[in-house]
Amino acid sequence: MAWNLDSDRPIYTQILEEIQMRIITGQYKSGEKIPSVRELAAQAGVNPNTMQKALTELERSGLVMAQRTSGRMVTEDLEMIRQTRNKLAYEQINDFMEKMKKLGFDKEEIVALLKQAEGEKNE
Amino acid sequence: MSELVEVNNLTKVYEKKKVALSQVNLIIPRGKIIGLLGPNGSGKTTLIKLISGLLVATEGEILINGSKPGPESKSVVSYLPERTYFQSSMKVKELIDYFADFYQDFRPERAKQMLMNLNINEDARLKTLSKGTKEKVQLIMVMSRDAQLYVLDEPIAGVDPAARDYILRTIISNYNENATVLLSTHLISDIEKILDEVIFIREGKVVLQDTVENIRESKGKSVDTYFREVFAC
């Protein structure tokens, strides 16, 4: 899968988000090994030190764990993965709410619109 | 341990009083990929040739592992010139033997693997290769050494975008963790994602040395965009 990196944001943040996404969507499964820093850097076409930094941050958050022998694996804590997923969902919702408020909708209107849009889709 | 490269008050004046570099101070650490960026004629190639020991400084000094450029530094510095020099009727595989004779740290298997990945025939004669293919072969030779410092002058300028990606990947996956790659380029957008640091050079002077992430974070723009601003004509 391709790594789409924007040119105007720090690379490190974007790699972090991408790996998080891969864990949440199950591309990297709970309890399984993830590719090495070098492999991931080559795949993404980014500097290995930047990739290292992103993985270290993910380790700190607990989403991946360093293994004694070598490499890293995705946490076995499914609850943590679920929480990360929820956190990302809230971020999306906040962004969405911000934009809708700019368009002049209040909360009730937004909820009503959402239901309406979903209803139309299902028809 | 001393710094990989330390440049102190370096000045280079060519004949006819052309000042190519003026009072340059730099430290190039180990284990980094560093971009040397600047407009045409800013002194990039001069600096690279001084580090590679091909030119002698007018004033100031360069220290590689703490000592001045010489046979010792040349054995740890792998240099890619900006021009291809392959005009001979030598075959690609003979070139591999040639490099293996010359450099103790040359790894023929690595060169052969890369040639295969880029579909370059080892039995082809150098002078029959296209310009882009010559560049690829030359870069493969240079990257197949286990050097401490790779100095690459415009390594991807003449190759097609697909091979460019492969070459950048090669640089990322081949260099050893304690080695540094210093490369000059004006194709910044293609290359900035693989860089740790950039050095901006203008009219023979260093105007900036910073990490790519710092620039992106503090300026909110890519190094490529920032470069265009700094060097706007």
Tab-separated table of C-alpha atoms in Angstrom:
chain	number	residue	atom	x	y	z
A	1	MET	CA	0.000	0.000	0.000
A	2	ALA	CA	1.265	3.456	-0.837
A	3	TRP	CA	2.347	5.997	1.726
A	4	ASN	CA	0.833	9.314	0.767
A	5	LEU	CA	2.830	12.000	2.470
A	6	ASP	CA	1.959	15.690	2.249
A	7	SER	CA	4.836	18.008	1.542
A	8	ASP	CA	3.906	20.718	4.040
A	9	ARG	CA	3.657	18.754	7.285
A	10	PRO	CA	6.402	17.063	9.295
A	11	ILE	CA	7.058	13.601	7.881
A	12	TYR	CA	7.319	12.062	11.322
A	13	THR	CA	3.707	12.957	12.246
A	14	GLN	CA	2.409	11.555	8.999
A	15	ILE	CA	4.251	8.257	9.320
A	16	LEU	CA	2.957	7.939	12.864
A	17	GLU	CA	-0.628	8.427	11.690
A	18	GLU	CA	-0.195	5.957	8.853
A	19	ILE	CA	1.142	3.176	11.094
A	20	GLN	CA	-1.608	3.848	13.629
A	21	MET	CA	-4.142	3.519	10.840
A	22	ARG	CA	-2.599	0.260	9.678
A	23	ILE	CA	-2.902	-1.146	13.192
A	24	ILE	CA	-6.498	-0.001	13.608
A	25	THR	CA	-7.583	-1.399	10.263
A	26	GLY	CA	-5.833	-4.682	10.997
A	27	GLN	CA	-3.256	-4.456	8.242
A	28	TYR	CA	-0.746	-4.942	11.056
A	29	LYS	CA	-2.513	-7.374	13.377
A	30	SER	CA	-2.510	-7.410	17.137
A	31	GLY	CA	0.359	-9.517	18.475
A	32	GLU	CA	2.100	-9.741	15.113
A	33	LYS	CA	5.484	-8.444	14.086
A	34	ILE	CA	5.709	-5.259	12.039
A	35	PRO	CA	8.399	-4.748	9.369
A	36	SER	CA	11.806	-3.430	10.410
A	37	VAL	CA	12.666	0.273	10.471
A	38	ARG	CA	14.765	-0.108	7.377
A	39	GLU	CA	12.080	-2.003	5.498
A	40	LEU	CA	9.409	0.516	6.429
A	41	ALA	CA	11.697	3.438	5.554
A	42	ALA	CA	12.409	1.940	2.145
A	43	GLN	CA	8.698	1.251	1.539
A	44	ALA	CA	7.705	4.775	2.463
A	45	GLY	CA	10.755	6.351	0.823
A	46	VAL	CA	11.662	8.227	3.977
A	47	ASN	CA	14.733	8.681	6.091
A	48	PRO	CA	15.348	5.711	8.435
A	49	ASN	CA	16.017	8.021	11.384
A	50	THR	CA	12.602	9.634	10.894
A	51	MET	CA	10.948	6.212	10.771
A	52	GLN	CA	12.839	5.220	13.910
A	53	LYS	CA	11.568	8.307	15.698
A	54	ALA	CA	7.957	7.543	14.758
A	55	LEU	CA	8.252	3.951	15.944
A	56	THR	CA	9.824	5.044	19.216
A	57	GLU	CA	6.856	7.327	19.777
A	58	LEU	CA	4.436	4.468	19.041
A	59	GLU	CA	6.358	2.349	21.542
A	60	ARG	CA	5.973	5.056	24.142
A	61	SER	CA	2.221	5.141	23.572
A	62	GLY	CA	2.161	1.354	23.988
A	63	LEU	CA	0.635	0.587	20.609
A	64	VAL	CA	3.733	-1.314	19.537
A	65	MET	CA	6.229	-3.129	21.719
A	66	ALA	CA	9.918	-3.744	21.245
A	67	GLN	CA	10.694	-7.434	21.278
A	68	ARG	CA	13.580	-8.853	23.209
A	69	THR	CA	15.210	-10.473	20.221
A	70	SER	CA	14.663	-7.926	17.476
A	71	GLY	CA	11.985	-5.881	15.869
A	72	ARG	CA	8.639	-4.733	17.124
A	73	MET	CA	5.167	-6.197	17.410
A	74	VAL	CA	1.705	-4.704	17.635
A	75	THR	CA	0.285	-4.695	21.158
A	76	GLU	CA	-1.890	-7.626	22.243
A	77	ASP	CA	-4.078	-5.213	24.171
A	78	LEU	CA	-7.187	-5.074	21.986
A	79	GLU	CA	-8.758	-2.524	24.299
A	80	MET	CA	-5.909	-0.108	23.577
A	81	ILE	CA	-6.364	-0.526	19.827
A	82	ARG	CA	-10.094	0.075	20.246
A	83	GLN	CA	-9.417	3.228	22.256
A	84	THR	CA	-7.013	4.537	19.639
A	85	ARG	CA	-9.674	3.912	17.036
A	86	ASN	CA	-12.230	5.848	19.070
A	87	LYS	CA	-9.801	8.684	19.610
A	88	LEU	CA	-9.295	9.008	15.859
A	89	ALA	CA	-13.062	8.897	15.337
A	90	TYR	CA	-13.526	11.772	17.784
A	91	GLU	CA	-10.878	13.781	15.973
A	92	GLN	CA	-12.732	13.266	12.706
A	93	ILE	CA	-16.004	14.279	14.321
A	94	ASN	CA	-14.481	17.426	15.805
A	95	ASP	CA	-13.074	18.457	12.420
A	96	PHE	CA	-16.449	17.818	10.844
A	97	MET	CA	-18.324	19.788	13.515
A	98	GLU	CA	-15.947	22.715	13.114
A	99	LYS	CA	-16.555	22.840	9.383
A	100	MET	CA	-20.325	22.514	9.752
A	101	LYS	CA	-20.406	25.326	12.311
A	102	LYS	CA	-18.513	27.494	9.856
A	103	LEU	CA	-21.279	26.778	7.380
A	104	GLY	CA	-23.734	28.089	9.956
A	105	PHE	CA	-25.381	24.906	11.259
A	106	ASP	CA	-26.086	24.315	14.934
A	107	LYS	CA	-25.808	20.928	16.670
A	108	GLU	CA	-29.434	19.851	16.172
A	109	GLU	CA	-29.380	20.781	12.520
A	110	ILE	CA	-26.163	18.859	11.991
A	111	VAL	CA	-27.571	15.719	13.610
A	112	ALA	CA	-30.758	16.032	11.571
A	113	LEU	CA	-28.776	16.506	8.376
A	114	LEU	CA	-26.612	13.487	9.149
A	115	LYS	CA	-29.659	11.279	9.631
A	116	GLN	CA	-31.210	12.611	6.466
A	117	ALA	CA	-28.039	12.029	4.426
A	118	GLU	CA	-27.675	8.494	5.789
A	119	GLY	CA	-31.364	7.810	5.050
A	120	GLU	CA	-30.994	8.969	1.460
A	121	LYS	CA	-27.955	6.761	1.015
A	122	ASN	CA	-29.845	3.694	2.221
A	123	GLU	CA	-32.862	4.161	0.000
B	1	MET	CA	35.441	9.894	18.642
B	2	SER	CA	36.040	12.906	16.393
B	3	GLU	CA	33.376	14.196	14.035
B	4	LEU	CA	33.102	12.496	10.668
B	5	VAL	CA	33.756	15.768	8.855
B	6	GLU	CA	34.721	19.093	10.335
B	7	VAL	CA	35.130	22.107	8.090
B	8	ASN	CA	36.868	25.145	9.579
B	9	ASN	CA	37.058	28.555	7.914
B	10	LEU	CA	37.302	26.944	4.529
B	11	THR	CA	38.023	29.224	1.599
B	12	LYS	CA	38.676	28.223	-1.969
B	13	VAL	CA	39.789	30.733	-4.555
B	14	TYR	CA	40.312	29.563	-8.114
B	15	GLU	CA	42.613	31.169	-10.630
B	16	LYS	CA	41.539	34.574	-11.805
B	17	LYS	CA	40.464	35.355	-8.250
B	18	LYS	CA	37.138	33.590	-8.507
B	19	VAL	CA	36.022	32.942	-4.910
B	20	ALA	CA	34.129	29.637	-4.870
B	21	LEU	CA	33.876	29.176	-1.104
B	22	SER	CA	34.379	31.742	1.584
B	23	GLN	CA	34.905	31.086	5.307
B	24	VAL	CA	32.760	27.965	5.465
B	25	ASN	CA	32.248	26.257	8.822
B	26	LEU	CA	30.402	22.951	9.000
B	27	ILE	CA	30.097	19.807	11.025
B	28	ILE	CA	28.886	16.700	9.272
B	29	PRO	CA	27.860	14.045	11.782
B	30	ARG	CA	27.811	10.265	11.396
B	31	GLY	CA	24.740	8.267	10.447
B	32	LYS	CA	22.879	10.987	8.568
B	33	ILE	CA	21.651	11.644	5.072
B	34	ILE	CA	22.390	15.273	4.313
B	35	GLY	CA	21.364	17.370	1.345
B	36	LEU	CA	23.687	20.067	0.044
B	37	LEU	CA	21.373	22.518	-1.651
B	38	GLY	CA	22.076	25.681	-3.532
B	39	PRO	CA	21.598	27.335	-6.902
B	40	ASN	CA	23.956	26.762	-9.828
B	41	GLY	CA	27.407	28.090	-9.166
B	42	SER	CA	26.931	28.393	-5.404
B	43	GLY	CA	29.946	26.230	-4.546
B	44	LYS	CA	28.384	22.796	-4.004
B	45	THR	CA	30.722	20.912	-6.301
B	46	THR	CA	33.764	22.773	-4.994
B	47	LEU	CA	32.905	21.777	-1.414
B	48	ILE	CA	32.344	18.174	-2.473
B	49	LYS	CA	35.655	18.035	-4.319
B	50	LEU	CA	37.472	19.486	-1.322
B	51	ILE	CA	35.936	16.863	0.990
B	52	SER	CA	36.809	14.135	-1.497
B	53	GLY	CA	40.409	15.334	-1.577
B	54	LEU	CA	40.383	16.328	-5.238
B	55	LEU	CA	41.003	20.005	-4.597
B	56	VAL	CA	43.223	21.750	-2.096
B	57	ALA	CA	41.855	24.528	0.093
B	58	THR	CA	43.190	28.052	-0.274
B	59	GLU	CA	42.625	28.739	3.415
B	60	GLY	CA	41.156	26.868	6.353
B	61	GLU	CA	40.912	23.107	6.730
B	62	ILE	CA	38.817	20.010	6.362
B	63	LEU	CA	39.158	17.188	8.851
B	64	ILE	CA	37.811	13.728	8.122
B	65	ASN	CA	37.889	11.526	11.215
B	66	GLY	CA	40.173	14.173	12.642
B	67	SER	CA	42.751	14.202	9.860
B	68	LYS	CA	43.305	16.110	6.648
B	69	PRO	CA	42.184	14.614	3.328
B	70	GLY	CA	44.701	12.122	1.973
B	71	PRO	CA	45.031	8.421	1.193
B	72	GLU	CA	43.479	7.554	4.533
B	73	SER	CA	40.378	9.682	4.033
B	74	LYS	CA	40.005	8.476	0.458
B	75	SER	CA	39.733	4.924	1.725
B	76	VAL	CA	36.637	5.851	3.744
B	77	VAL	CA	35.049	8.382	1.374
B	78	SER	CA	33.123	7.113	-1.641
B	79	TYR	CA	32.743	9.868	-4.219
B	80	LEU	CA	30.309	10.165	-7.107
B	81	PRO	CA	31.346	12.892	-9.559
B	82	GLU	CA	28.691	14.926	-11.316
B	83	ARG	CA	29.889	13.807	-14.720
B	84	THR	CA	30.132	10.259	-15.961
B	85	TYR	CA	33.616	9.234	-16.903
B	86	PHE	CA	32.827	5.862	-18.508
B	87	GLN	CA	34.026	6.086	-22.099
B	88	SER	CA	36.023	2.900	-22.252
B	89	SER	CA	35.252	-0.335	-24.032
B	90	MET	CA	35.435	-2.055	-20.668
B	91	LYS	CA	32.454	-4.280	-19.844
B	92	VAL	CA	30.301	-3.617	-16.804
B	93	LYS	CA	31.534	-6.798	-15.128
B	94	GLU	CA	35.144	-5.791	-15.759
B	95	LEU	CA	34.394	-2.503	-14.066
B	96	ILE	CA	33.246	-4.456	-11.016
B	97	ASP	CA	36.598	-6.276	-10.904
B	98	TYR	CA	38.360	-2.978	-11.351
B	99	PHE	CA	36.572	-1.413	-8.383
B	100	ALA	CA	37.156	-4.548	-6.307
B	101	ASP	CA	40.913	-4.238	-7.018
B	102	PHE	CA	40.926	-0.586	-6.127
B	103	TYR	CA	38.818	-0.533	-2.988
B	104	GLN	CA	39.097	-3.042	-0.189
B	105	ASP	CA	35.624	-2.164	1.021
B	106	PHE	CA	33.971	-2.818	-2.361
B	107	ARG	CA	31.218	-5.483	-2.285
B	108	PRO	CA	30.857	-7.056	-5.756
B	109	GLU	CA	27.757	-9.084	-4.774
B	110	ARG	CA	25.964	-5.898	-3.816
B	111	ALA	CA	26.822	-4.264	-7.141
B	112	LYS	CA	25.672	-7.329	-9.070
B	113	GLN	CA	22.371	-7.446	-7.215
B	114	MET	CA	21.649	-3.796	-7.959
B	115	LEU	CA	22.607	-4.164	-11.627
B	116	MET	CA	20.192	-7.068	-11.854
B	117	ASN	CA	17.380	-5.104	-10.184
B	118	LEU	CA	17.827	-2.313	-12.696
B	119	ASN	CA	18.094	-4.746	-15.623
B	120	ILE	CA	21.585	-3.677	-16.583
B	121	ASN	CA	23.532	-6.280	-18.526
B	122	GLU	CA	26.949	-7.033	-17.023
B	123	ASP	CA	28.294	-7.933	-20.453
B	124	ALA	CA	27.466	-4.542	-21.958
B	125	ARG	CA	30.373	-2.273	-22.769
B	126	LEU	CA	30.391	1.015	-20.884
B	127	LYS	CA	30.603	3.224	-23.975
B	128	THR	CA	27.489	1.621	-25.443
B	129	LEU	CA	25.298	2.531	-22.452
B	130	SER	CA	22.889	5.454	-22.523
B	131	LYS	CA	23.712	8.506	-20.444
B	132	GLY	CA	21.140	7.595	-17.784
B	133	THR	CA	22.327	3.995	-17.581
B	134	LYS	CA	25.925	5.144	-17.216
B	135	GLU	CA	24.842	7.284	-14.293
B	136	LYS	CA	23.080	4.345	-12.710
B	137	VAL	CA	26.136	2.108	-13.097
B	138	GLN	CA	28.379	4.748	-11.629
B	139	LEU	CA	26.110	5.254	-8.624
B	140	ILE	CA	25.861	1.487	-8.092
B	141	MET	CA	29.662	1.285	-7.988
B	142	VAL	CA	29.912	4.107	-5.491
B	143	MET	CA	27.156	2.733	-3.230
B	144	SER	CA	28.628	-0.774	-3.291
B	145	ARG	CA	31.508	0.287	-1.104
B	146	ASP	CA	31.282	-0.012	2.676
B	147	ALA	CA	32.396	3.575	3.106
B	148	GLN	CA	31.937	5.887	6.080
B	149	LEU	CA	31.033	8.838	3.915
B	150	TYR	CA	29.310	8.781	0.547
B	151	VAL	CA	29.643	12.056	-1.288
B	152	LEU	CA	27.266	12.188	-4.218
B	153	ASP	CA	27.311	15.105	-6.624
B	154	GLU	CA	23.890	15.298	-8.331
B	155	PRO	CA	23.221	11.557	-8.085
B	156	ILE	CA	19.767	11.436	-9.678
B	157	ALA	CA	19.796	14.293	-12.156
B	158	GLY	CA	19.946	12.220	-15.329
B	159	VAL	CA	17.851	9.169	-14.496
B	160	ASP	CA	14.170	8.525	-15.123
B	161	PRO	CA	11.666	8.893	-12.237
B	162	ALA	CA	11.154	5.146	-11.736
B	163	ALA	CA	14.869	4.471	-11.460
B	164	ARG	CA	15.141	7.558	-9.275
B	165	ASP	CA	12.804	5.953	-6.746
B	166	TYR	CA	14.839	2.772	-6.843
B	167	ILE	CA	18.060	4.700	-6.346
B	168	LEU	CA	16.688	6.634	-3.381
B	169	ARG	CA	15.542	3.355	-1.869
B	170	THR	CA	18.993	1.960	-2.504
B	171	ILE	CA	20.543	4.861	-0.662
B	172	ILE	CA	18.189	4.340	2.287
B	173	SER	CA	18.605	0.600	2.586
B	174	ASN	CA	22.253	0.288	1.680
B	175	TYR	CA	24.008	2.760	3.786
B	176	ASN	CA	25.175	1.518	7.113
B	177	GLU	CA	23.937	3.134	10.286
B	178	ASN	CA	27.242	4.790	11.091
B	179	ALA	CA	27.797	6.035	7.569
B	180	THR	CA	26.755	9.416	6.268
B	181	VAL	CA	25.529	10.330	2.819
B	182	LEU	CA	26.164	13.886	1.658
B	183	LEU	CA	24.455	14.617	-1.620
B	184	SER	CA	24.040	17.718	-3.701
B	185	THR	CA	20.922	18.201	-5.742
B	186	HIS	CA	18.497	20.707	-7.099
B	187	LEU	CA	15.719	18.103	-7.306
B	188	ILE	CA	14.694	18.856	-3.752
B	189	SER	CA	11.090	17.691	-3.808
B	190	ASP	CA	12.144	14.230	-4.958
B	191	ILE	CA	14.708	13.839	-2.278
B	192	GLU	CA	13.734	15.753	0.840
B	193	LYS	CA	11.821	12.886	2.435
B	194	ILE	CA	14.980	10.824	2.701
B	195	LEU	CA	17.099	13.600	4.190
B	196	ASP	CA	17.877	14.183	7.873
B	197	GLU	CA	19.421	17.575	7.369
B	198	VAL	CA	19.924	20.163	4.693
B	199	ILE	CA	22.686	22.656	4.138
B	200	PHE	CA	21.782	25.730	2.083
B	201	ILE	CA	24.720	27.292	0.304
B	202	ARG	CA	24.751	30.575	-1.558
B	203	GLU	CA	27.619	32.373	-3.275
B	204	GLY	CA	30.154	30.254	-1.459
B	205	LYS	CA	28.671	30.733	1.985
B	206	VAL	CA	26.604	28.424	4.168
B	207	VAL	CA	23.339	30.206	4.926
B	208	LEU	CA	21.516	27.438	6.809
B	209	GLN	CA	22.048	23.996	8.317
B	210	ASP	CA	18.944	22.454	9.852
B	211	THR	CA	16.895	19.262	9.964
B	212	VAL	CA	14.173	18.712	7.378
B	213	GLU	CA	11.619	18.120	10.136
B	214	ASN	CA	12.505	21.386	11.853
B	215	ILE	CA	12.041	23.337	8.664
B	216	ARG	CA	8.710	21.668	7.917
B	217	GLU	CA	7.520	22.171	11.456
B	218	SER	CA	8.618	25.753	11.975
B	219	LYS	CA	7.866	27.042	8.464
B	220	GLY	CA	4.820	24.869	7.757
B	221	LYS	CA	6.132	24.187	4.294
B	222	SER	CA	8.319	21.740	2.452
B	223	VAL	CA	12.056	22.287	2.122
B	224	ASP	CA	11.491	22.603	-1.604
B	225	THR	CA	9.064	25.509	-1.129
B	226	TYR	CA	11.285	27.111	1.499
B	227	PHE	CA	14.296	26.830	-0.797
B	228	ARG	CA	12.401	28.638	-3.555
B	229	GLU	CA	11.683	31.469	-1.130
B	230	VAL	CA	15.211	31.783	0.203
B	231	PHE	CA	16.740	31.696	-3.251
B	232	ALA	CA	14.041	33.601	-5.123
B	233	CYS	CA	15.569	35.454	-8.052
